[in-house]
Amino acid sequence: MKISIIGVGLIGGSMALKLRQKNIASFIYGIDHNKQHISDALDLKIIDVEANLEQGIKDSDLIILAIPVDATRKLLPSVLDLISDHQTVMDAGSTKAGIVGAVKDHPKRSRFVAFHPMWGTENNGPKSAIADSFAGKAGVICNKEESADDALETVEKVVNALDMHMIYMNAEDHDIHTAYISHISHITSYALANTVLEKEREEETIFQLASSGFSSTVRLAKSHPEMWVPIFKQNKENVLDVLNEHISQLRKFKSALEKENYEYLEELITNANRIRGILR
Amino acid sequence: MKISIIGVGLIGGSMALKLRQKNIASFIYGIDHNKQHISDALDLKIIDVEANLEQGIKDSDLIILAIPVDATRKLLPSVLDLISDHQTVMDAGSTKAGIVGAVKDHPKRSRFVAFHPMWGTENNGPKSAIADSFAGKAGVICNKEESADDALETVEKVVNALDMHMIYMNAEDHDIHTAYISHISHITSYALANTVLEKEREEETIFQLASSGFSSTVRLAKSHPEMWVPIFKQNKENVLDVLNEHISQLRKFKSALEKENYEYLEELITNANRIRGILR
């Protein structure tokens, strides 16, 4: 089928590569304000041609929005305005309630499928795109009952082609779970980077001493604000809830150390070790 | 040379593998209370024979302590009691001030070289040992002026054989820097695991939704308390200092969200992004 990718960055680019590899995409329009991204995406054969929104949408069976969640929320109604009943629209945003809320009463709501692939890196742009990146990860489809059967089938075909395991969830639950499992990780990583940058004034020392453990916990702190501020904004209540819990968990470690209560410290660590049984 | 490894776990085992590969070790004695580790280390040809402390030390040119830092602090004086002036002792502990303090006035102090390889994983035991694990990482030698020249040369030869880049530092500075760069990462990761386990009661959901980002920030939470409680204990003041800073950095994110001050949130993230220029 013919596909329009709105936002040919890390996610849009990776999807394009895989969908072409799997012969799902026969032709790909690239739509992006960022001319460098368009040019890179053309060089890397991620897209076939650049298009503007109207041109691309007009000739596409599937339109994929892979832009920051605030931009998706804003643009999605206009995209739905432009399509016919034979076309399908999907997004790839990390928050879902705001996005499905924005088109709740749109006459073309049923042509839209709300999607979130549980994969990303700290990098952006089509040069960071990797065809096999989604394999084995969760592909979450939200509020599927609000989508038309054939639109849902199209998106399920895409998710299968990305080699993801499909999960269905309502948008509110999705946003609660991702606050715990994804969004808080980014905040702790940003705050950890800021802590180290604040305390360790000699950047050379950070560079020289950085162990694999530090690099792994601080990796997400390289993620860009253009993507993450809108996510935190749209998922504010859930993120605050889990952030409060996280601060209180850190205070337990602080208290155990201050009181030299090493049995309690061991208990806290042993409890954390339970994650070993869940994430292999 | 002949080497005794006291503690044939992840670190001791990895050192043994590499030192044998590089023909630095001609014979390796393994000393460990854990009989399973001894048996695994024999199977994996990490050690040549099991020995008790007296046997191993008697016949070794180099004795490597690769056990938790509290055990090192306790055992090191007895090891020094047993050696002659031709033998060298090194450790591999993640804290240094307490360990060098414990042998400060020992008559054989100069035969000891305080060492910390900036590498580790969340796993333990000889089965997790990897010969090439240390390559490119920092190998920190502390208070080198307290070691005899020939003892220092022996350890430098070992550090070079591990393909590490050597850094010299005094023990107090080492403990400050590692609190920032390594120890706090473990606390944030433990606290993150506890947060998620507290909030997300459905373990199946964590497993299904876990993204690469979450897995990477929470990886260190699998690390064992036997190793980490003693590290936090010995580096209590520095760890508390950086933990306080970390909690106050998290509060800034909390405040930005609560006040819906998204310019400030962006500023915090942009500042954290500076880590990109330091850690590639």
PDB file of C-alpha atoms in Angstrom, chain B residues 2 32 40 57 61 65 78 141 145 155 163 205 258 261 264 266 271 277:
ATOM      1  CA  LYS B   2      51.370 -17.135  40.135  1.00  0.00           C
ATOM      2  CA  ASP B  32      36.333 -18.678  48.063  1.00  0.00           C
ATOM      3  CA  ASP B  40      32.105 -23.296  38.496  1.00  0.00           C
ATOM      4  CA  ILE B  57      49.129 -16.782  49.512  1.00  0.00           C
ATOM      5  CA  ASP B  61      53.466 -13.498  43.447  1.00  0.00           C
ATOM      6  CA  LEU B  65      41.097  -9.513  46.711  1.00  0.00           C
ATOM      7  CA  SER B  78      45.590 -10.627  57.777  1.00  0.00           C
ATOM      8  CA  ILE B 141      44.921   3.238  41.422  1.00  0.00           C
ATOM      9  CA  GLU B 145      52.782   6.934  46.942  1.00  0.00           C
ATOM     10  CA  VAL B 155      49.688  -3.828  39.407  1.00  0.00           C
ATOM     11  CA  ASP B 163      43.341  -3.034  28.518  1.00  0.00           C
ATOM     12  CA  THR B 205       2.136  -5.680  32.617  1.00  0.00           C
ATOM     13  CA  GLU B 258       2.970  21.062  39.305  1.00  0.00           C
ATOM     14  CA  ASN B 261       6.030  25.734  34.005  1.00  0.00           C
ATOM     15  CA  TYR B 264      11.480  25.513  33.131  1.00  0.00           C
ATOM     16  CA  GLU B 266      12.528  22.354  28.985  1.00  0.00           C
ATOM     17  CA  ASN B 271      20.697  21.054  30.856  1.00  0.00           C
ATOM     18  CA  GLY B 277      28.701  15.968  24.925  1.00  0.00           C
TER      19      GLY B 277
END
